[in-house]
Amino acid sequence: GGIRISVIGDSTKLPTSLQKLINEVEETTKHNSRLQLIVAVSYSGKYDVVQACRSIAEKAKDGQIQLDDINESLIEQELETNCTEHPYPDLLIRTSGELRVSNFLLWQLAYTELFFAQELWPDFKKDEFVDALSSYQQRQRRYGGRH
């Protein structure tokens, strides 16, 4: 159906057969451009930042980059969400009454608007989604020092 599938997270914790299947699906769909489905499996925001730092440290050790090359842009290139051209959500909807982001996309959520809903995910329907969008539309977006 033209959908590109990307999987983010620590896939080394998965069975080898599943890792192989993930690689095959990503390879088979990599040129699809209608939509992109990003599946987070064994993913955490802390894991993502640590793996980006490790990758940068390895490149520095190998002489591919210098200390002065390390900046926000380089870190963002190493995050797992570099698989998409839109890695920064405009709106995060958190269901189930939880008032936290739960170690999800920690770097990427820096300027994301948050909406907290009491409904559990299966009960989050069209009316609740419209409420979240209406709340988002009423906000004035501010991005701090980042433009």
PDB file of C-alpha atoms in Angstrom:
ATOM      1  CA  GLY A   1       0.000   0.000   0.000  1.00  0.00           C
ATOM      2  CA  GLY A   2       2.942   2.412  -0.413  1.00  0.00           C
ATOM      3  CA  ILE A   3       3.682   2.514   3.310  1.00  0.00           C
ATOM      4  CA  ARG A   4       7.273   2.686   4.487  1.00  0.00           C
ATOM      5  CA  ILE A   5       7.853   0.758   7.708  1.00  0.00           C
ATOM      6  CA  SER A   6      10.616   1.728  10.129  1.00  0.00           C
ATOM      7  CA  VAL A   7      11.345   0.123  13.496  1.00  0.00           C
ATOM      8  CA  ILE A   8      13.118   2.073  16.231  1.00  0.00           C
ATOM      9  CA  GLY A   9      14.456   0.700  19.503  1.00  0.00           C
ATOM     10  CA  ASP A  10      16.928  -1.877  20.736  1.00  0.00           C
ATOM     11  CA  SER A  11      16.150  -4.753  18.393  1.00  0.00           C
ATOM     12  CA  THR A  12      19.125  -6.754  19.739  1.00  0.00           C
ATOM     13  CA  LYS A  13      16.823  -7.879  22.565  1.00  0.00           C
ATOM     14  CA  LEU A  14      14.486  -9.546  20.058  1.00  0.00           C
ATOM     15  CA  PRO A  15      14.780 -13.098  18.723  1.00  0.00           C
ATOM     16  CA  THR A  16      17.065 -13.359  15.687  1.00  0.00           C
ATOM     17  CA  SER A  17      14.172 -14.498  13.479  1.00  0.00           C
ATOM     18  CA  LEU A  18      12.213 -11.333  14.346  1.00  0.00           C
ATOM     19  CA  GLN A  19      15.283  -9.122  13.771  1.00  0.00           C
ATOM     20  CA  LYS A  20      15.645 -10.685  10.322  1.00  0.00           C
ATOM     21  CA  LEU A  21      11.952 -10.106   9.549  1.00  0.00           C
ATOM     22  CA  ILE A  22      12.223  -6.453  10.658  1.00  0.00           C
ATOM     23  CA  ASN A  23      15.259  -5.932   8.404  1.00  0.00           C
ATOM     24  CA  GLU A  24      13.435  -7.527   5.466  1.00  0.00           C
ATOM     25  CA  VAL A  25      10.314  -5.385   5.950  1.00  0.00           C
ATOM     26  CA  GLU A  26      12.352  -2.184   6.298  1.00  0.00           C
ATOM     27  CA  GLU A  27      14.400  -3.033   3.202  1.00  0.00           C
ATOM     28  CA  THR A  28      11.344  -4.020   1.137  1.00  0.00           C
ATOM     29  CA  THR A  29       9.417  -0.836   2.013  1.00  0.00           C
ATOM     30  CA  LYS A  30      12.283   1.698   2.147  1.00  0.00           C
ATOM     31  CA  HIS A  31      11.332   3.394  -1.143  1.00  0.00           C
ATOM     32  CA  ASN A  32       7.605   3.643  -0.339  1.00  0.00           C
ATOM     33  CA  SER A  33       6.469   7.212   0.182  1.00  0.00           C
ATOM     34  CA  ARG A  34       2.696   7.323   0.653  1.00  0.00           C
ATOM     35  CA  LEU A  35       2.886   7.083   4.464  1.00  0.00           C
ATOM     36  CA  GLN A  36       5.449   6.066   7.045  1.00  0.00           C
ATOM     37  CA  LEU A  37       4.702   3.792   9.979  1.00  0.00           C
ATOM     38  CA  ILE A  38       7.302   3.969  12.739  1.00  0.00           C
ATOM     39  CA  VAL A  39       7.061   1.097  15.202  1.00  0.00           C
ATOM     40  CA  ALA A  40       8.790   1.561  18.561  1.00  0.00           C
ATOM     41  CA  VAL A  41       9.935  -1.838  19.873  1.00  0.00           C
ATOM     42  CA  SER A  42      12.004  -2.019  23.041  1.00  0.00           C
ATOM     43  CA  TYR A  43      12.429   1.744  22.632  1.00  0.00           C
ATOM     44  CA  SER A  44      13.111   4.377  25.274  1.00  0.00           C
ATOM     45  CA  GLY A  45      14.175   7.983  24.991  1.00  0.00           C
ATOM     46  CA  LYS A  46      17.159   7.370  27.250  1.00  0.00           C
ATOM     47  CA  TYR A  47      18.245   4.408  25.109  1.00  0.00           C
ATOM     48  CA  ASP A  48      17.966   6.592  22.008  1.00  0.00           C
ATOM     49  CA  VAL A  49      20.191   9.356  23.421  1.00  0.00           C
ATOM     50  CA  VAL A  50      22.748   6.848  24.748  1.00  0.00           C
ATOM     51  CA  GLN A  51      22.993   5.008  21.424  1.00  0.00           C
ATOM     52  CA  ALA A  52      23.414   8.371  19.626  1.00  0.00           C
ATOM     53  CA  CYS A  53      26.250   9.302  22.023  1.00  0.00           C
ATOM     54  CA  ARG A  54      27.912   5.930  21.493  1.00  0.00           C
ATOM     55  CA  SER A  55      27.721   6.324  17.732  1.00  0.00           C
ATOM     56  CA  ILE A  56      29.228   9.822  17.923  1.00  0.00           C
ATOM     57  CA  ALA A  57      31.968   8.624  20.291  1.00  0.00           C
ATOM     58  CA  GLU A  58      32.839   5.802  17.881  1.00  0.00           C
ATOM     59  CA  LYS A  59      33.079   8.272  14.982  1.00  0.00           C
ATOM     60  CA  ALA A  60      35.288  10.572  17.065  1.00  0.00           C
ATOM     61  CA  LYS A  61      37.495   7.642  18.080  1.00  0.00           C
ATOM     62  CA  ASP A  62      37.851   6.646  14.412  1.00  0.00           C
ATOM     63  CA  GLY A  63      38.745  10.232  13.453  1.00  0.00           C
ATOM     64  CA  GLN A  64      35.627  10.694  11.318  1.00  0.00           C
ATOM     65  CA  ILE A  65      34.588  13.727  13.383  1.00  0.00           C
ATOM     66  CA  GLN A  66      36.301  16.197  15.697  1.00  0.00           C
ATOM     67  CA  LEU A  67      35.140  17.371  19.113  1.00  0.00           C
ATOM     68  CA  ASP A  68      34.071  20.717  17.630  1.00  0.00           C
ATOM     69  CA  ASP A  69      31.789  18.866  15.178  1.00  0.00           C
ATOM     70  CA  ILE A  70      29.543  17.684  17.996  1.00  0.00           C
ATOM     71  CA  ASN A  71      26.409  19.826  18.184  1.00  0.00           C
ATOM     72  CA  GLU A  72      22.617  19.437  18.341  1.00  0.00           C
ATOM     73  CA  SER A  73      22.397  18.749  14.631  1.00  0.00           C
ATOM     74  CA  LEU A  74      24.905  15.894  14.796  1.00  0.00           C
ATOM     75  CA  ILE A  75      23.138  14.337  17.778  1.00  0.00           C
ATOM     76  CA  GLU A  76      19.791  14.591  15.965  1.00  0.00           C
ATOM     77  CA  GLN A  77      21.297  12.782  12.962  1.00  0.00           C
ATOM     78  CA  GLU A  78      22.234   9.888  15.237  1.00  0.00           C
ATOM     79  CA  LEU A  79      18.858   9.528  16.964  1.00  0.00           C
ATOM     80  CA  GLU A  80      16.729   6.617  15.819  1.00  0.00           C
ATOM     81  CA  THR A  81      14.020   8.984  14.585  1.00  0.00           C
ATOM     82  CA  ASN A  82      16.404  10.110  11.834  1.00  0.00           C
ATOM     83  CA  CYS A  83      14.480   7.500   9.804  1.00  0.00           C
ATOM     84  CA  THR A  84      11.773  10.106   9.163  1.00  0.00           C
ATOM     85  CA  GLU A  85      11.758  13.586   7.718  1.00  0.00           C
ATOM     86  CA  HIS A  86       9.419  14.692  10.557  1.00  0.00           C
ATOM     87  CA  PRO A  87      11.045  13.471  13.803  1.00  0.00           C
ATOM     88  CA  TYR A  88       9.578  16.166  16.062  1.00  0.00           C
ATOM     89  CA  PRO A  89       5.910  15.702  16.974  1.00  0.00           C
ATOM     90  CA  ASP A  90       3.789  18.835  17.136  1.00  0.00           C
ATOM     91  CA  LEU A  91       1.386  17.209  19.574  1.00  0.00           C
ATOM     92  CA  LEU A  92       1.733  14.279  21.971  1.00  0.00           C
ATOM     93  CA  ILE A  93      -1.533  12.829  23.242  1.00  0.00           C
ATOM     94  CA  ARG A  94      -1.027  10.914  26.491  1.00  0.00           C
ATOM     95  CA  THR A  95      -3.957   8.720  27.434  1.00  0.00           C
ATOM     96  CA  SER A  96      -4.916   6.868  30.646  1.00  0.00           C
ATOM     97  CA  GLY A  97      -4.682   9.836  32.993  1.00  0.00           C
ATOM     98  CA  GLU A  98      -0.901   9.620  33.212  1.00  0.00           C
ATOM     99  CA  LEU A  99       0.814  13.017  33.495  1.00  0.00           C
ATOM    100  CA  ARG A 100       4.231  12.024  32.186  1.00  0.00           C
ATOM    101  CA  VAL A 101       5.956  11.228  28.902  1.00  0.00           C
ATOM    102  CA  SER A 102       7.198   7.852  30.161  1.00  0.00           C
ATOM    103  CA  ASN A 103      10.710   7.914  28.684  1.00  0.00           C
ATOM    104  CA  PHE A 104       9.338   8.350  25.158  1.00  0.00           C
ATOM    105  CA  LEU A 105      11.093  10.531  22.542  1.00  0.00           C
ATOM    106  CA  LEU A 106      12.809  12.580  25.252  1.00  0.00           C
ATOM    107  CA  TRP A 107      14.980  14.643  22.887  1.00  0.00           C
ATOM    108  CA  GLN A 108      12.327  14.929  20.195  1.00  0.00           C
ATOM    109  CA  LEU A 109       9.600  16.213  22.547  1.00  0.00           C
ATOM    110  CA  ALA A 110      11.522  19.361  23.548  1.00  0.00           C
ATOM    111  CA  TYR A 111       9.002  21.701  21.880  1.00  0.00           C
ATOM    112  CA  THR A 112       6.048  19.357  21.517  1.00  0.00           C
ATOM    113  CA  GLU A 113       2.664  20.423  22.853  1.00  0.00           C
ATOM    114  CA  LEU A 114       1.287  17.897  25.352  1.00  0.00           C
ATOM    115  CA  PHE A 115      -2.331  16.827  25.784  1.00  0.00           C
ATOM    116  CA  PHE A 116      -3.339  14.579  28.668  1.00  0.00           C
ATOM    117  CA  ALA A 117      -6.551  12.553  28.452  1.00  0.00           C
ATOM    118  CA  GLN A 118      -8.215  10.462  31.150  1.00  0.00           C
ATOM    119  CA  GLU A 119      -9.457   7.826  28.708  1.00  0.00           C
ATOM    120  CA  LEU A 120      -7.539   4.618  28.260  1.00  0.00           C
ATOM    121  CA  TRP A 121      -6.176   4.096  24.735  1.00  0.00           C
ATOM    122  CA  PRO A 122      -8.898   1.669  23.595  1.00  0.00           C
ATOM    123  CA  ASP A 123     -11.564   4.145  24.727  1.00  0.00           C
ATOM    124  CA  PHE A 124      -9.896   7.157  23.080  1.00  0.00           C
ATOM    125  CA  LYS A 125     -12.254   7.774  20.164  1.00  0.00           C
ATOM    126  CA  LYS A 126     -13.037  10.467  17.609  1.00  0.00           C
ATOM    127  CA  ASP A 127     -14.586  12.918  20.124  1.00  0.00           C
ATOM    128  CA  GLU A 128     -11.522  12.739  22.378  1.00  0.00           C
ATOM    129  CA  PHE A 129      -9.247  13.182  19.370  1.00  0.00           C
ATOM    130  CA  VAL A 130     -11.202  16.271  18.287  1.00  0.00           C
ATOM    131  CA  ASP A 131     -10.857  17.639  21.859  1.00  0.00           C
ATOM    132  CA  ALA A 132      -7.074  17.167  21.662  1.00  0.00           C
ATOM    133  CA  LEU A 133      -6.895  18.882  18.272  1.00  0.00           C
ATOM    134  CA  SER A 134      -9.091  21.765  19.468  1.00  0.00           C
ATOM    135  CA  SER A 135      -6.843  22.248  22.487  1.00  0.00           C
ATOM    136  CA  TYR A 136      -3.795  22.242  20.213  1.00  0.00           C
ATOM    137  CA  GLN A 137      -5.345  24.797  17.842  1.00  0.00           C
ATOM    138  CA  GLN A 138      -5.832  27.252  20.722  1.00  0.00           C
ATOM    139  CA  ARG A 139      -2.177  27.232  21.731  1.00  0.00           C
ATOM    140  CA  GLN A 140       0.487  29.717  20.781  1.00  0.00           C
ATOM    141  CA  ARG A 141       3.553  27.694  19.775  1.00  0.00           C
ATOM    142  CA  ARG A 142       6.834  28.870  21.271  1.00  0.00           C
ATOM    143  CA  TYR A 143      10.088  27.205  20.443  1.00  0.00           C
ATOM    144  CA  GLY A 144      12.505  28.824  22.882  1.00  0.00           C
ATOM    145  CA  GLY A 145      15.828  29.631  21.258  1.00  0.00           C
ATOM    146  CA  ARG A 146      15.203  27.162  18.446  1.00  0.00           C
ATOM    147  CA  HIS A 147      13.589  28.396  15.228  1.00  0.00           C
TER     148      HIS A 147
END
